[in-house]
Short mmCIF file of C-alpha atoms in Angstrom, two decimals:
data_model
loop_
_atom_site.label_atom_id
_atom_site.label_comp_id
_atom_site.label_asym_id
_atom_site.label_seq_id
_atom_site.Cartn_x
_atom_site.Cartn_y
_atom_site.Cartn_z
CA LEU O 1 -3.46 -27.26 72.33
CA LEU O 2 -2.88 -25.05 70.52
CA ALA O 3 -1.15 -26.67 68.20
CA SER O 4 -4.05 -28.94 68.63
CA PRO O 5 -6.28 -28.72 64.16
CA ALA O 6 -9.57 -27.80 66.54
CA PRO O 7 -10.76 -24.27 65.55
CA ASP O 8 -10.26 -21.07 67.26
CA ALA O 9 -13.81 -21.09 68.20
CA ALA O 10 -13.80 -24.16 70.23
CA LEU O 11 -10.64 -23.31 71.96
CA LEU O 12 -12.74 -20.59 73.36
CA LEU O 13 -15.71 -22.43 74.16
CA GLY O 14 -13.08 -25.34 76.09
CA LYS O 15 -10.82 -21.82 77.53
CA THR O 16 -14.14 -20.91 78.93
CA VAL O 17 -16.35 -23.30 79.65
CA LEU O 18 -15.03 -24.82 82.72
CA PRO O 19 -13.65 -21.78 85.04
CA CYS O 20 -17.92 -21.11 84.24
CA LEU O 21 -18.36 -24.30 85.48
CA TYR O 22 -16.35 -23.82 88.91
CA GLY O 23 -18.11 -20.24 89.58
CA TRP O 24 -21.81 -21.41 88.14
CA VAL O 25 -21.14 -25.31 91.01
CA SER O 26 -19.53 -22.88 93.84
CA THR O 27 -22.46 -20.77 93.18
CA LEU O 28 -24.76 -23.71 93.89
CA ILE O 29 -22.81 -25.40 96.47
CA CYS O 30 -23.24 -22.36 98.76
CA ALA O 31 -26.68 -22.11 98.06
CA LEU O 32 -26.87 -25.78 99.38
CA ALA O 33 -24.72 -24.90 102.18
CA ASN O 34 -27.19 -21.53 102.81
CA LEU O 35 -30.08 -23.62 102.88
CA PHE O 36 -28.11 -26.89 105.70
CA SER O 37 -26.92 -23.87 107.96
CA LEU O 38 -30.89 -22.74 108.17
CA ASN O 39 -32.43 -25.69 108.80
CA PHE O 40 -29.65 -27.39 111.13
CA PHE O 41 -28.84 -24.17 113.38
CA VAL O 42 -32.08 -22.40 113.14
CA ARG O 43 -33.90 -25.75 114.35
CA GLN O 44 -37.43 -24.91 112.98
CA SER O 45 -40.55 -27.50 113.24
CA THR O 46 -40.01 -26.92 109.53
CA PHE O 47 -38.11 -27.72 106.82
CA VAL O 48 -37.15 -24.41 104.93
CA VAL O 49 -36.89 -24.31 101.28
CA TYR O 50 -35.42 -21.27 98.89
CA PRO O 51 -39.04 -20.29 97.19
CA ILE O 52 -39.25 -21.46 93.26
CA GLN O 53 -38.59 -17.67 91.96
CA LEU O 54 -35.53 -17.33 94.17
CA LEU O 55 -34.39 -20.34 92.84
CA LEU O 56 -35.07 -20.60 89.47
CA CYS O 57 -32.92 -16.51 90.00
CA LEU O 58 -30.57 -17.69 91.78
CA ILE O 59 -29.75 -20.50 88.71
CA SER O 60 -30.08 -18.87 86.12
CA PHE O 61 -28.48 -15.52 87.33
CA SER O 62 -25.37 -16.59 88.44
CA LEU O 63 -24.96 -19.20 85.63
CA LEU O 64 -25.57 -15.51 83.30
CA LEU O 65 -22.07 -13.99 85.75
CA SER O 66 -20.27 -17.19 85.43
CA PHE O 67 -20.56 -17.47 81.69
CA LEU O 68 -19.73 -13.71 81.37
CA PHE O 69 -16.86 -13.53 83.73
CA ALA O 70 -15.61 -17.05 82.65
CA ILE O 71 -15.10 -15.13 79.20
CA VAL O 72 -14.00 -11.35 79.95
CA GLY O 73 -11.22 -13.20 81.92
CA ALA O 74 -10.34 -15.68 78.83
CA LEU O 75 -10.32 -12.39 76.61
CA THR O 76 -8.00 -10.89 79.28
CA SER O 77 -6.29 -13.59 79.43
CA LEU O 78 -5.98 -13.77 75.46
CA ARG O 79 -2.23 -11.01 75.47
CA ALA O 80 -1.10 -10.75 78.37
CA ARG O 81 2.10 -10.67 79.41
CA SER O 82 1.98 -12.29 82.60
CA TYR O 83 -0.74 -13.12 85.04
CA VAL O 84 -0.21 -10.03 86.57
CA HIS O 85 -1.41 -7.99 84.45
CA ALA O 86 -4.31 -10.75 83.07
CA GLN O 87 -4.80 -9.39 86.56
CA GLY O 88 -4.32 -5.67 87.04
CA ARG O 89 -6.82 -5.83 83.21
CA MET O 90 -9.85 -8.79 84.78
CA THR O 91 -9.80 -6.63 87.81
CA ALA O 92 -10.13 -2.97 85.75
CA ILE O 93 -12.83 -4.13 83.18
CA LEU O 94 -15.68 -6.56 86.10
CA PHE O 95 -14.97 -3.98 89.17
CA GLY O 96 -15.62 -0.76 86.80
CA PRO O 97 -19.19 -1.63 87.06
CA MET O 98 -19.16 -2.35 90.51
CA PHE O 99 -18.01 1.13 91.34
CA ALA O 100 -20.07 2.78 89.41
CA ILE O 101 -23.56 0.85 90.79
CA ALA O 102 -21.78 2.46 94.22
CA ILE O 103 -21.35 5.65 93.01
CA LEU O 104 -24.91 6.06 91.82
CA TYR O 105 -27.14 3.66 94.81
CA GLY O 106 -24.30 3.23 97.28
CA PRO O 107 -24.24 5.39 100.62
CA PHE O 108 -22.26 8.77 99.49
CA SER O 109 -24.63 9.26 96.71
CA PRO O 110 -27.27 11.74 96.49
CA VAL O 111 -31.15 10.78 98.46
CA ILE O 112 -32.73 11.57 95.00
CA TRP O 113 -31.29 9.37 92.96
CA LYS O 114 -32.06 7.13 95.27
CA VAL O 115 -34.93 7.80 95.56
CA SER O 116 -35.99 8.43 92.23
CA LEU O 117 -33.84 4.99 90.74
CA ASN O 118 -36.63 3.65 93.86
CA HIS O 119 -39.32 4.38 91.73
CA LEU O 120 -37.90 3.57 88.02
CA LEU O 121 -38.03 -0.18 89.91
CA TYR O 122 -40.74 -0.04 92.06
CA VAL O 123 -42.85 1.44 87.95
CA ILE O 124 -40.89 -1.38 86.74
CA SER O 125 -41.99 -4.28 88.94
CA TYR O 126 -40.05 -6.25 90.65
CA PRO O 127 -40.81 -9.65 87.95
CA ASN O 128 -40.14 -7.29 84.74
CA TYR O 129 -36.48 -6.26 85.88
CA LEU O 130 -35.47 -8.92 86.64
CA ILE O 131 -36.42 -10.06 83.48
CA LEU O 132 -35.58 -7.32 81.86
CA LEU O 133 -31.88 -7.55 83.64
CA ALA O 134 -31.70 -11.50 82.28
CA ALA O 135 -31.77 -10.68 78.88
CA PHE O 136 -29.44 -7.46 79.36
CA LEU O 137 -26.88 -10.48 80.42
CA ILE O 138 -28.08 -12.46 77.88
CA LEU O 139 -27.21 -10.28 75.44
CA LEU O 140 -24.12 -9.52 77.16
CA ASN O 141 -22.82 -12.74 76.95
CA ILE O 142 -23.34 -13.58 72.90
CA PHE O 143 -22.06 -10.56 72.71
CA VAL O 144 -18.53 -10.11 74.55
CA THR O 145 -18.01 -14.14 73.21
CA VAL O 146 -19.08 -12.84 70.00
CA ILE O 147 -16.32 -10.32 70.75
CA GLY O 148 -14.57 -13.25 71.67
CA ILE O 149 -14.44 -15.19 68.98
CA SER O 150 -13.60 -12.03 66.37
CA LYS O 151 -10.79 -11.70 68.21
CA PHE O 152 -8.94 -15.61 69.25
CA HIS O 153 -6.95 -16.41 66.96
CA ARG O 154 -4.47 -18.94 67.36
CA ASN O 155 -1.56 -18.14 65.46
CA GLN O 156 -1.44 -14.22 67.42
CA ILE O 157 -1.45 -16.29 70.80
CA LEU O 158 1.29 -18.33 69.48
CA SER O 159 3.34 -16.05 68.31
CA ILE O 160 3.81 -14.02 71.85
CA LEU O 161 5.56 -17.09 73.45
#
């Protein structure tokens, strides 16, 4: 595939789209399994479905995060010496922000931080927070994609092989 005449951006897109679709479809299948198990085992008189706002958030945020993880995965594998090396870099890149959030808002963070963050989220309001989060993820996806296109050069990859 690297020897094909396809442009570098198309190769990067192909390396990103399939993992993105796997992640997105997996999330949607898990959400459907959740609905099925809830309706099958709870046995209420009515059929339970997701509220439309939650369904839209589930579809859009899972797609945005799947694409972000796929493009970061493609970028970390570009110059990795092995699968283990790429996995270590990917773990550091993706779990670093998660640990930062856990420290800022986790069980061991100071109570004043939690109160301040809750107050900030209350002032912003939940719908505005979701819009800001979606805009941030879209901009982050664009930024990482632009970096990926500028760093993806098949000549360098072929020289490693």
